[in-house]
XYZ file of C-alpha atoms in Angstrom:
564
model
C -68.530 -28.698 -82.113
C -69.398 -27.338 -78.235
C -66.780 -26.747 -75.959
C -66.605 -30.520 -74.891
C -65.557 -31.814 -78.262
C -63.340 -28.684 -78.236
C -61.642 -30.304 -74.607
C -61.676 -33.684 -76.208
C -59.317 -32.446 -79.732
C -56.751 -31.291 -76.623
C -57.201 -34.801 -74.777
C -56.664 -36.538 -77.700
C -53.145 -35.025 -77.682
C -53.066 -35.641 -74.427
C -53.629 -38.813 -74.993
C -51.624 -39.327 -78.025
C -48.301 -37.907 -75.369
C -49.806 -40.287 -73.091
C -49.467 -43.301 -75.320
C -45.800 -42.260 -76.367
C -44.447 -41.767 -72.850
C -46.068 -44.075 -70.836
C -48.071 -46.814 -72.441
C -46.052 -47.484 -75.506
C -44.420 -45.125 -75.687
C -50.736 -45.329 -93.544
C -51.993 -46.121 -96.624
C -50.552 -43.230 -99.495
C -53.094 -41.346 -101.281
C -53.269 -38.375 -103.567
C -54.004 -35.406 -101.861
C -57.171 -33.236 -102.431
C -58.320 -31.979 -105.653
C -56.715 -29.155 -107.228
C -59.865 -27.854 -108.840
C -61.355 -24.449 -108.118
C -60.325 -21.166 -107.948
C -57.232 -20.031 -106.717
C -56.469 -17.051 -104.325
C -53.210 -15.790 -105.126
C -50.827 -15.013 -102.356
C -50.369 -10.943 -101.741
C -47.204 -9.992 -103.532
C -46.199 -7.666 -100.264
C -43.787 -8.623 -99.033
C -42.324 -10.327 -102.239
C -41.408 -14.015 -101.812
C -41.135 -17.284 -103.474
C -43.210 -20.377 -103.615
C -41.124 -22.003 -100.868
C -42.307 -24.173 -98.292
C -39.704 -23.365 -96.093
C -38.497 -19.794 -97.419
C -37.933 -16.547 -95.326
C -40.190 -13.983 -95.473
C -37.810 -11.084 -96.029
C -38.818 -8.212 -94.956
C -40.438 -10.268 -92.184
C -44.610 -10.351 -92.096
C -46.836 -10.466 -88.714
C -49.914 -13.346 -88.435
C -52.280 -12.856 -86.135
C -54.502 -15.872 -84.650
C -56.127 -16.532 -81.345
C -55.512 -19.450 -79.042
C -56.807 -21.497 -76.174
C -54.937 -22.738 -73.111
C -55.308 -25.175 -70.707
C -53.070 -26.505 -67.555
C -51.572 -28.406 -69.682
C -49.449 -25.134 -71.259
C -46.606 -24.557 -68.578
C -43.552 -22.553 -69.993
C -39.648 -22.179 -68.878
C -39.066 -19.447 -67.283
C -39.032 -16.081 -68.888
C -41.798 -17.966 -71.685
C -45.029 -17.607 -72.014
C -47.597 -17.884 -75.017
C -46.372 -15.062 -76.727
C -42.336 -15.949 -76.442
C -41.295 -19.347 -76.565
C -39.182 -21.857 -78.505
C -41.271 -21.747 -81.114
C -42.275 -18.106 -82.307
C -38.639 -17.537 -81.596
C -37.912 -20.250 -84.611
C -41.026 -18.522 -86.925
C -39.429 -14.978 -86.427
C -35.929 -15.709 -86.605
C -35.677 -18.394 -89.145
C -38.597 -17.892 -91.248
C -40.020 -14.298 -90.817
C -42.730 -15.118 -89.314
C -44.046 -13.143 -86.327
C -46.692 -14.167 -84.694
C -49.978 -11.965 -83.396
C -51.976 -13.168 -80.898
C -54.910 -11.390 -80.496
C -56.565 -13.071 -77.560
C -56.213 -16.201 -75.245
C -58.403 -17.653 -73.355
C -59.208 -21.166 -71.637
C -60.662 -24.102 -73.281
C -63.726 -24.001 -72.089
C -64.422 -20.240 -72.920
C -62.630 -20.843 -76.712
C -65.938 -21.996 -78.810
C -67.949 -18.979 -77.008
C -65.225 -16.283 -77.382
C -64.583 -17.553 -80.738
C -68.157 -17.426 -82.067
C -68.275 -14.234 -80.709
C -65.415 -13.198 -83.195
C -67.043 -15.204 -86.471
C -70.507 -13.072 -85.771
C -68.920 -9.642 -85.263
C -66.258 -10.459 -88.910
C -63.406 -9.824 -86.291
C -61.152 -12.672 -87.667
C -57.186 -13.280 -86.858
C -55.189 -14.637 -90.024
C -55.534 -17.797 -89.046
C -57.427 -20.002 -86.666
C -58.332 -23.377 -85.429
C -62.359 -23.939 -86.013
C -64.369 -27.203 -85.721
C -66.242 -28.359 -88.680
C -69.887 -26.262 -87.492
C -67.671 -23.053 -87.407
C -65.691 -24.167 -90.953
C -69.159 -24.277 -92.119
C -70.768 -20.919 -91.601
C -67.348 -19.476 -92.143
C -67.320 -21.257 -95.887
C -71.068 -20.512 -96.143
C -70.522 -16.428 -95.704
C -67.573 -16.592 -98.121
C -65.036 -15.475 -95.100
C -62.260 -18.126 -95.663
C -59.322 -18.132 -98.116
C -59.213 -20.619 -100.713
C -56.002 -22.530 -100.154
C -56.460 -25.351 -103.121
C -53.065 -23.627 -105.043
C -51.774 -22.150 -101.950
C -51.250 -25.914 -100.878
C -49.887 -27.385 -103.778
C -47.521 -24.409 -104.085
C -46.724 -24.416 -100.610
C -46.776 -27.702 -98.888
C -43.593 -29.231 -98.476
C -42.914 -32.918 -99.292
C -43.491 -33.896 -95.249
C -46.117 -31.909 -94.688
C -48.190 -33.776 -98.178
C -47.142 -37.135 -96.969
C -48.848 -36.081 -93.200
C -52.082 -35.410 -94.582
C -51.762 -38.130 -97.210
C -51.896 -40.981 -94.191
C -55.612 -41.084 -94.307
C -56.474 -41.332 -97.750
C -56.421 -37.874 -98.002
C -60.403 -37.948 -95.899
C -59.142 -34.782 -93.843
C -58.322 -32.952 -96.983
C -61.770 -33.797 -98.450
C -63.102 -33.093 -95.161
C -62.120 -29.427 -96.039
C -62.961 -28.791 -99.170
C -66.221 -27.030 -99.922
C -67.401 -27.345 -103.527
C -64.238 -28.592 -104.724
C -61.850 -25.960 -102.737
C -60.231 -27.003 -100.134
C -60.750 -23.984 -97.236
C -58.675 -25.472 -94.397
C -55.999 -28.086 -93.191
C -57.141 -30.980 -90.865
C -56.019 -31.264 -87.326
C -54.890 -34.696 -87.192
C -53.454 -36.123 -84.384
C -50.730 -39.856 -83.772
C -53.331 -41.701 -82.285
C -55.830 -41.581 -85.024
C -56.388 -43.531 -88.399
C -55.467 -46.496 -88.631
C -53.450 -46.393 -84.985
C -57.310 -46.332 -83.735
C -58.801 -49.648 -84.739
C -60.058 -52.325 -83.193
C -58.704 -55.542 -81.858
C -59.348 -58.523 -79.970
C -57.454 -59.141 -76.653
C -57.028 -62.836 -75.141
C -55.813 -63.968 -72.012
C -53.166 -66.870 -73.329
C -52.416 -68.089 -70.323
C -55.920 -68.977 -70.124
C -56.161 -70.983 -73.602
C -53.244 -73.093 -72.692
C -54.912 -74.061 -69.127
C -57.877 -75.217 -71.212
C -55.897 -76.186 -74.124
C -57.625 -74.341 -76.783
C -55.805 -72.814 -79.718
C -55.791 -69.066 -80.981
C -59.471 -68.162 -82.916
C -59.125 -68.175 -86.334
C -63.226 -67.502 -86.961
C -66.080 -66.143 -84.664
C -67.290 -69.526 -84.016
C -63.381 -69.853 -82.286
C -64.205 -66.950 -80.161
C -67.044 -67.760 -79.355
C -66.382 -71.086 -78.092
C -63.145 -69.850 -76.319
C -65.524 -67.157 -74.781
C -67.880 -69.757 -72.691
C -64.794 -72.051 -71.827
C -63.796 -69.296 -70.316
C -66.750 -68.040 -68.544
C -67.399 -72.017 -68.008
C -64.612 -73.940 -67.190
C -62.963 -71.904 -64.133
C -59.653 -70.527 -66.089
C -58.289 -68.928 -63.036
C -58.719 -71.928 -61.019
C -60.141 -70.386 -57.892
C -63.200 -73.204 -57.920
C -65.622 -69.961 -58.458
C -67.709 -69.013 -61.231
C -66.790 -65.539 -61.286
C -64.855 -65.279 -64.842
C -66.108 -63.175 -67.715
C -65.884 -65.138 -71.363
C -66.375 -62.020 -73.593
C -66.335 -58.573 -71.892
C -68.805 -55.356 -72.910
C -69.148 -52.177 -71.806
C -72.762 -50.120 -71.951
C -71.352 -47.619 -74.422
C -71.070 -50.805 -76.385
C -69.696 -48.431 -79.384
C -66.960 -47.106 -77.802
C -63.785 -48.567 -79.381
C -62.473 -48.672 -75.924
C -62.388 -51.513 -73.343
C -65.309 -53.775 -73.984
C -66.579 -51.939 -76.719
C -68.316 -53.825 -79.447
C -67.323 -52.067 -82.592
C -64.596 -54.578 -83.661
C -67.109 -57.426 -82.827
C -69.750 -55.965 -85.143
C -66.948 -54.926 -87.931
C -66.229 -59.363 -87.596
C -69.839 -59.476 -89.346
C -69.036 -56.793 -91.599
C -71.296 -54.558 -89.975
C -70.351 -50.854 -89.451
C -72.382 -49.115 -86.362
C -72.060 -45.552 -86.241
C -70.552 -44.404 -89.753
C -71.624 -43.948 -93.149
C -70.734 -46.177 -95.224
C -71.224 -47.097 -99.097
C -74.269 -49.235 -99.973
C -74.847 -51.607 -102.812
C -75.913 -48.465 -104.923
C -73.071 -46.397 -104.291
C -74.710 -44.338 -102.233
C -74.066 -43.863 -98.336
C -76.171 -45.482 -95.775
C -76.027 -45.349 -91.904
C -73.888 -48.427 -91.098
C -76.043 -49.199 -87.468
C -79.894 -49.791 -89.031
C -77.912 -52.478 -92.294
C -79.381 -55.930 -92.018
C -75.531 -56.967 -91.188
C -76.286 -55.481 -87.700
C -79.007 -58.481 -86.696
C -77.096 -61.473 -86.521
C -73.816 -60.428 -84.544
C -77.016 -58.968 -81.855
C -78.279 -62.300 -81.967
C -75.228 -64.357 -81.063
C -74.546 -61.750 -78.272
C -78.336 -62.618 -76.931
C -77.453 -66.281 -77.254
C -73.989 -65.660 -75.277
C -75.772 -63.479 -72.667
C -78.109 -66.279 -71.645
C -75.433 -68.232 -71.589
C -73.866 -66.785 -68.955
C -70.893 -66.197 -71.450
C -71.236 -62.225 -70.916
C -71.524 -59.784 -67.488
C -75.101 -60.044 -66.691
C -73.857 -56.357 -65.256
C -72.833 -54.834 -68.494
C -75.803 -52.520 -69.092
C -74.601 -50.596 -65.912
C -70.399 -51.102 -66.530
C -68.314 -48.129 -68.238
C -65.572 -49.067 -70.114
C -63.329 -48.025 -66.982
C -64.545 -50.528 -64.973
C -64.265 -53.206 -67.803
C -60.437 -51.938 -67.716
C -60.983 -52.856 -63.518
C -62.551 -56.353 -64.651
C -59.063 -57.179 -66.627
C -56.970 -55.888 -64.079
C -58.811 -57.705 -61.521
C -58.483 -60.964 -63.312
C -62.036 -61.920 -64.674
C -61.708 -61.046 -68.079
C -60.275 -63.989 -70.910
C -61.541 -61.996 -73.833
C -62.350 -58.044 -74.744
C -62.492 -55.978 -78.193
C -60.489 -52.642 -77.677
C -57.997 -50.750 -79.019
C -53.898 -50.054 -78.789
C -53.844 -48.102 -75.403
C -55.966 -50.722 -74.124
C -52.869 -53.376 -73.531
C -50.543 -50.920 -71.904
C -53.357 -50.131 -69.330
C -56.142 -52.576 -68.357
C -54.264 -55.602 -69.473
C -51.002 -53.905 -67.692
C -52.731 -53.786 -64.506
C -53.766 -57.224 -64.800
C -50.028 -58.595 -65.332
C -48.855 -56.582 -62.700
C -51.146 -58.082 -60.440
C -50.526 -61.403 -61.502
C -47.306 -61.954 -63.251
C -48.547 -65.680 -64.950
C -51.145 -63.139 -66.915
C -50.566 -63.331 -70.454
C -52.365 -61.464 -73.190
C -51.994 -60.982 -76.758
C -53.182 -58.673 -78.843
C -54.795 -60.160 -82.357
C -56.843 -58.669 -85.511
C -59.998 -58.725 -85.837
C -61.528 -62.451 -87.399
C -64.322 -62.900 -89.262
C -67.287 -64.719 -89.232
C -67.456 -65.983 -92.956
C -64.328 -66.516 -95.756
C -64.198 -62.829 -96.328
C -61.819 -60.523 -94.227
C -62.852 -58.834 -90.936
C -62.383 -54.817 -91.539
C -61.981 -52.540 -88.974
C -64.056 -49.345 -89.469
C -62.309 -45.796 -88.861
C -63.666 -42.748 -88.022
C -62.607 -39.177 -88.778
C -58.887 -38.399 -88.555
C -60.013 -34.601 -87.962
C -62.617 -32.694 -86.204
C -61.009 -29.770 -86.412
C -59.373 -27.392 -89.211
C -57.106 -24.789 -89.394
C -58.353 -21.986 -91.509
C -57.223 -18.258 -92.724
C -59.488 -15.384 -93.653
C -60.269 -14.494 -96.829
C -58.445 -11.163 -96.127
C -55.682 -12.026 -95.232
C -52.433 -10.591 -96.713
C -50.597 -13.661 -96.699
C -53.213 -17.177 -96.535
C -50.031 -19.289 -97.468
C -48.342 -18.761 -94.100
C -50.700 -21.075 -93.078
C -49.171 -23.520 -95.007
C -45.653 -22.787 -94.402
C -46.622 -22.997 -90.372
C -47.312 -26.448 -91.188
C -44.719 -27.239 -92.940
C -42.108 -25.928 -90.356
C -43.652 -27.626 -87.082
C -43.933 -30.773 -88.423
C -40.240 -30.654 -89.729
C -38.617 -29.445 -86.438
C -41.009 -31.488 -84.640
C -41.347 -35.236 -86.487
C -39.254 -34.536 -89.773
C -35.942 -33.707 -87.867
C -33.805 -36.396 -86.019
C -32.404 -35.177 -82.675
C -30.451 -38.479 -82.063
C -28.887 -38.860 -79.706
C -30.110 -35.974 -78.269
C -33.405 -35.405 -76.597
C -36.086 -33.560 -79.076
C -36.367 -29.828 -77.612
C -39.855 -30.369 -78.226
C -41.449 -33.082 -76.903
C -43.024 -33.627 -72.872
C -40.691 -32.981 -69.888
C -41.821 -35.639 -67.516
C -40.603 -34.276 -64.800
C -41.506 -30.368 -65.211
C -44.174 -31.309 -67.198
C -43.932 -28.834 -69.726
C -44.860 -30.192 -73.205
C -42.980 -27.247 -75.516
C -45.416 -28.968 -79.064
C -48.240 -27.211 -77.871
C -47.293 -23.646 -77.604
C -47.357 -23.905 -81.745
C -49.957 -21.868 -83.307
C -50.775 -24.478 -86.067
C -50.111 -27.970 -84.599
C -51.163 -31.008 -87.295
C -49.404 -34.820 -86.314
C -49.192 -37.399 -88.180
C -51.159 -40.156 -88.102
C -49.303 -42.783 -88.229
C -46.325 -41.535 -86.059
C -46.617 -44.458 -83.539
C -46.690 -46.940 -86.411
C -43.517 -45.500 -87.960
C -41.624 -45.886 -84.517
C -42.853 -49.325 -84.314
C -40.905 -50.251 -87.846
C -38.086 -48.029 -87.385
C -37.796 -50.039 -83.615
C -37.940 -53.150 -85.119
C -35.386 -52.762 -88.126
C -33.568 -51.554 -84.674
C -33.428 -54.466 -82.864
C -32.471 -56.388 -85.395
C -29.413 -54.670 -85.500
C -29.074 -54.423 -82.060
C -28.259 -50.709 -82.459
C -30.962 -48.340 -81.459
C -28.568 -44.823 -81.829
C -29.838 -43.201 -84.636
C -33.529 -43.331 -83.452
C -35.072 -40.385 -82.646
C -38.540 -39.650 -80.179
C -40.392 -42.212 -79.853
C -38.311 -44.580 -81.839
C -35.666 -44.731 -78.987
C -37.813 -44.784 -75.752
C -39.401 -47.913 -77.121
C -36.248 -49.515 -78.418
C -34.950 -48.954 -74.821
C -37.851 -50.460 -73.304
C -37.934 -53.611 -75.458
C -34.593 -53.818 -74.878
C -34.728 -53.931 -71.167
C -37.955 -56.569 -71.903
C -35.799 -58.820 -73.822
C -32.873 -58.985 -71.362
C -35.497 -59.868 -68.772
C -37.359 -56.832 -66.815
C -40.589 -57.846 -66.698
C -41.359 -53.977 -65.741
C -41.522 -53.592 -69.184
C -43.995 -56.048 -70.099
C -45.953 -53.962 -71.259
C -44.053 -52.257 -73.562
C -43.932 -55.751 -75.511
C -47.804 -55.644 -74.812
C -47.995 -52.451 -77.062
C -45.144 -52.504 -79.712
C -43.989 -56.092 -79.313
C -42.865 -57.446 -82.560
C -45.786 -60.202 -82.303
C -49.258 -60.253 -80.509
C -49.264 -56.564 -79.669
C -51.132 -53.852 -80.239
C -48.980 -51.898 -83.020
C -48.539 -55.282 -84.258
C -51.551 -55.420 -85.332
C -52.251 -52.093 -86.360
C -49.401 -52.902 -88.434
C -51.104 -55.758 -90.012
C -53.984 -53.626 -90.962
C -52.213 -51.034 -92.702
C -50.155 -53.810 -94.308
C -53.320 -55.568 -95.646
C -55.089 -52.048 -96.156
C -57.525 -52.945 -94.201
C -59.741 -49.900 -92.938
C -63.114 -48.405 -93.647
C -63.383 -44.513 -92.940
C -66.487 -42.796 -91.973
C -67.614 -41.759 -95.323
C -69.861 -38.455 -94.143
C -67.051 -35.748 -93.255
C -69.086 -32.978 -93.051
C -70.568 -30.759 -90.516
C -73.905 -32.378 -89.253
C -76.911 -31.755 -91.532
C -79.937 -29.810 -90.191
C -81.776 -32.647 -89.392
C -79.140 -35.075 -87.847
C -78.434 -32.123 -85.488
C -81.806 -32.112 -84.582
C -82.893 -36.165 -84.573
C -79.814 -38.204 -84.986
C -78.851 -37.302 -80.861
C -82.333 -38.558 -79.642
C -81.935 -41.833 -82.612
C -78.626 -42.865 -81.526
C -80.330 -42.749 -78.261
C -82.674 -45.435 -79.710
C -79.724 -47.625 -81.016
C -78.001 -47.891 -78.062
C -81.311 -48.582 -75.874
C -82.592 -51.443 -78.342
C -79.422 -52.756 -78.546
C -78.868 -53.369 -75.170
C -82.205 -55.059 -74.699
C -82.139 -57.547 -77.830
C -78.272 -58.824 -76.101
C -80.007 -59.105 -72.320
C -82.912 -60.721 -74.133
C -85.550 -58.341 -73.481
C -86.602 -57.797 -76.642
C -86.154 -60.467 -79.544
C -83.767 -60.113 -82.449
C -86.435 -59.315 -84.925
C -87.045 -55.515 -82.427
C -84.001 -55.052 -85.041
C -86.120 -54.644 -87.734
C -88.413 -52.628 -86.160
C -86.353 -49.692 -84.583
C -85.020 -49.631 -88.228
C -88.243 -48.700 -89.994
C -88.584 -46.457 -86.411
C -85.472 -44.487 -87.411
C -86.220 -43.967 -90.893
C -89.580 -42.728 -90.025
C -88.186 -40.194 -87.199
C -85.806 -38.358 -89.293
C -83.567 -41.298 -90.648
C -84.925 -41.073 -93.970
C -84.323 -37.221 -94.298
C -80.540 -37.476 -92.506
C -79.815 -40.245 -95.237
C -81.295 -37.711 -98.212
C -79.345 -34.497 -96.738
C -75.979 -37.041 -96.378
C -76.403 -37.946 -99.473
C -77.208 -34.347 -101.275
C -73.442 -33.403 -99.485
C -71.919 -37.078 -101.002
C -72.937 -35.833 -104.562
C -71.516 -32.881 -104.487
C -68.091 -33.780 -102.661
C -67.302 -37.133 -103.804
């Protein structure tokens, strides 16, 4: 991964806080296999197999770090004295060593720079390129015992919210070399969902879609029959963005999942074997019946040029009765929009499908990153036991009714979670706040919830008693129609398919699958603005297997055989 991914994997925290604080606020699996060879922990200094024990006498870990603006400290802090390596030394034994900082955007350099000379701390955070060559040159500590030993009950049930795919994601030739850096908004919390404008179906008196034929119907009365009443035809019936495969505002990935088609992942085929979901013969029709709705003035004859921020703009505005996105989506673009307009109404609903079979949202990776720890170091299993003690002071402890010492200081800004060397959320942290809210308000007694639990019981609260400032609270983690809602029915119903390909890119899909996807996104756009006929389909697939499709799909597979 390149120092962009690099800034995204701190964004996505970023946006994960985001989410908690301002917006809004798991399936169970084994973990992964215990099979391969063990490294056993160094015996110096002597200690138990205990998740949580105290290293006594005390050991140092070195690592190295990155830093953005985001990392502000109290005073008398900084990166090498703070809340938390005052916890690790004092409570645990644990000091840590950090070798070097440096900013985000010099991290991947710097850090390569370390991999090629051997010059490795104890423990680092690498993406899955660097996991690679580091696994490939036999530099990385096999953890495989280390974690069952090690891993306290939390810290398993973290990394068991995905199926355990971040675990396999790690494991090279059946050991498992590194932890996944998951983070709250991924998983299940990240799939796809259809937003309607209610308001709008009861001016026209249409009911809720139950299949695609519903939507689309609902989507021309609403780019037909003048919902918003102005006497202008100037409303959009279904809105896209031009990175139609973004999951984000106008994105078309939960349209294409309705026809059980999977764009952009790997997925299994009929043979078991995994085949690139965005060339399967599941891809033509939904691209037809976008064609058919784009000449029917149904979609933005501007959506080849719109981002998915200015879709957000397009529902704030008004002009938008229907748009795929995701959970974020209704605390900002559909916010906006009820701001403007108080009689705006939207709920949030899963996914339909176009025939009797269910409509499955597809998931992609719930880690891009990995923490790691040389093969020589003294003590791999601290690694572990990092783990295991920020996600217990951090998520596993409740601070009720006092504030978590951890979390985001609104008002100084300082966010205390990320000065921690090894940092893994859970996935499905949003979706346990959204139950433990719930069973809440039932009881009208919100004081033994901890963060997030209790900012969103507060702001329902408020909702239900009549401030319509926090509409769109209810928009997010409302008990019906909102976005947790129906990430909640998902998980519920187990319905999720996860990017089956979890390794590092092959040789050749670093090489061709950039200038392919190019391809996809380019044919795409002109079979929906009806510059090129459905059947172009079938043609850019037989393009992309003859331009290195064929050979991606071979090496994907060679990796599948070998890790499945």
């Amino acid at each position: 991964m390149n120092t962009s991914k690099s800034v995204t994997a701190v964004w996505s925290l970023t946006l994960a806080v985001s989410l908690l604080l301002s917006a809004c606020g798991g399936e169970s699996a084994s973990p992964a296999s215990t099979a391969g060879a063990a490294v056993t922990p160094s015996a110096t200094p002597a200690v138990k197999a205990e998740p949580l024990g105290k290293y006594d006498p005390p050991i140092e870990v070195s690592t190295v770090r990155y830093v953005d603006a985001g990392f502000k400290f109290p005073a008398g802090d900084n990166i090498d004295n703070n809340i938390w390596t005052r916890i690790f030394e004092k409570d645990y034994g644990i000091k840590i060593k950090n070798l070097w900082t440096t900013d985000i955007t010099q991290y991947r350099q710097k850090l390569n720079i370390s991999i090629a000379s051997g010059e490795l701390p104890d423990i680092l955070e690498v993406n899955k390129e660097e996991m690679k060559r580091l696994a490939d040159a036999d530099m990385l500590s096999d953890l495989t015992e280390i974690w069952q030993q090690y891993s306290s009950p939390y810290a398993k049930s973290v990394l068991a919210q995905d199926n355990g795919m971040g675990l396999k994601a790690a494991t090279f030739n059946g050991k498992l070399l590194g932890l996944p850096r998951t983070y709250s908004n991924g998983g299940i919390s990240a799939a796809s969902m259809l937003y309607i404008r209610t308001d709008w179906l009861e001016k026209l008196n249409l009911q809720e879609p139950k299949t695609m034929e519903d939507v689309f119907k609902i989507a021309t009365a609403f780019a037909k029959q003048d919902p918003d009443g102005n006497g202008k035809a100037d409303t959009i019936g279904l809105a896209i963005n031009k990175e139609f495969l973004d999951p984000a505002h106008g994105g078309l990935v939960g349209y294409f999942n309705s026809f059980h088609a999977y764009p952009g992942i790997w997925v299994k085929g009929a043979d078991g074997k995994l085949v690139y979901g965005s060339v399967q013969k599941e891809m033509k029709e939904p691209l037809q019946k976008l064609q058919d709705l784009f000449k029917a003035g149904v979609l933005d004859k501007e959506f080849g040029v719109k981002t998915a921020q200015k879709i957000r703009e397009d529902v704030a505005a008004g002009r938008v009765g229907l748009a795929y996105g995701y959970v974020a989506d209704g605390g900002t673009g559909q916010k906006d929009n009820h701001t403007k307009d108080p009689k705006a109404q939207w709920k949030a609903l899963p996914l339909v499908s176009f025939d009797a079979s269910p409509a499955i949202p597809q998931l992609k990776e719930t880690s891009s990153n990995f923490f790691v720890a040389k093969k020589s170091s003294k003590n791999p299993e601290a690694l572990v036991k990092l783990f295991n003690i920020y996600v217990k002071h951090y998520y596993e402890t409740s601070y009720a009714p006092n504030p978590n010492p951890f979390i985001s200081d609104s008002a100084t800004g300082i966010f205390p979670a990320k000065y921690a060397p090894v940092a893994i959320d859970p996935l499905n942290t949003n979706l346990e706040a959204f139950r433990q809210v719930h069973e809440a308000l039932k009881k009208n007694d919100g004081s033994k919830l901890g963060f997030p639990a209790n900012l969103h019981f507060e702001r329902l609260t408020k909702f239900r008693a009549g401030d319509d400032s926090m509409w769109y609270s209810n928009m997010v983690f409302g008990e019906t129609g909102s976005g947790y809602s129906v990430i909640e029915y998902y998980d519920q119903k187990k319905l999720g398919h996860y990017d089956q390909f979890l390794s590092a890119a092959t040789s050749t899909m670093s090489e061709k699958l950039p200038t392919l996807k190019k391809k996809e996104i380019e044919i795409f756009t002109k079979i929906i603005m009806g510059d090129a006929s459905a059947d172009e389909f079938d043609k850019f697939t037989d393009e992309f297997k003859k331009l290195g499709g064929t050979a991606i799909e071979q090496e994907v597979n060679d990796w599948f055989a070998k890790n499945k």
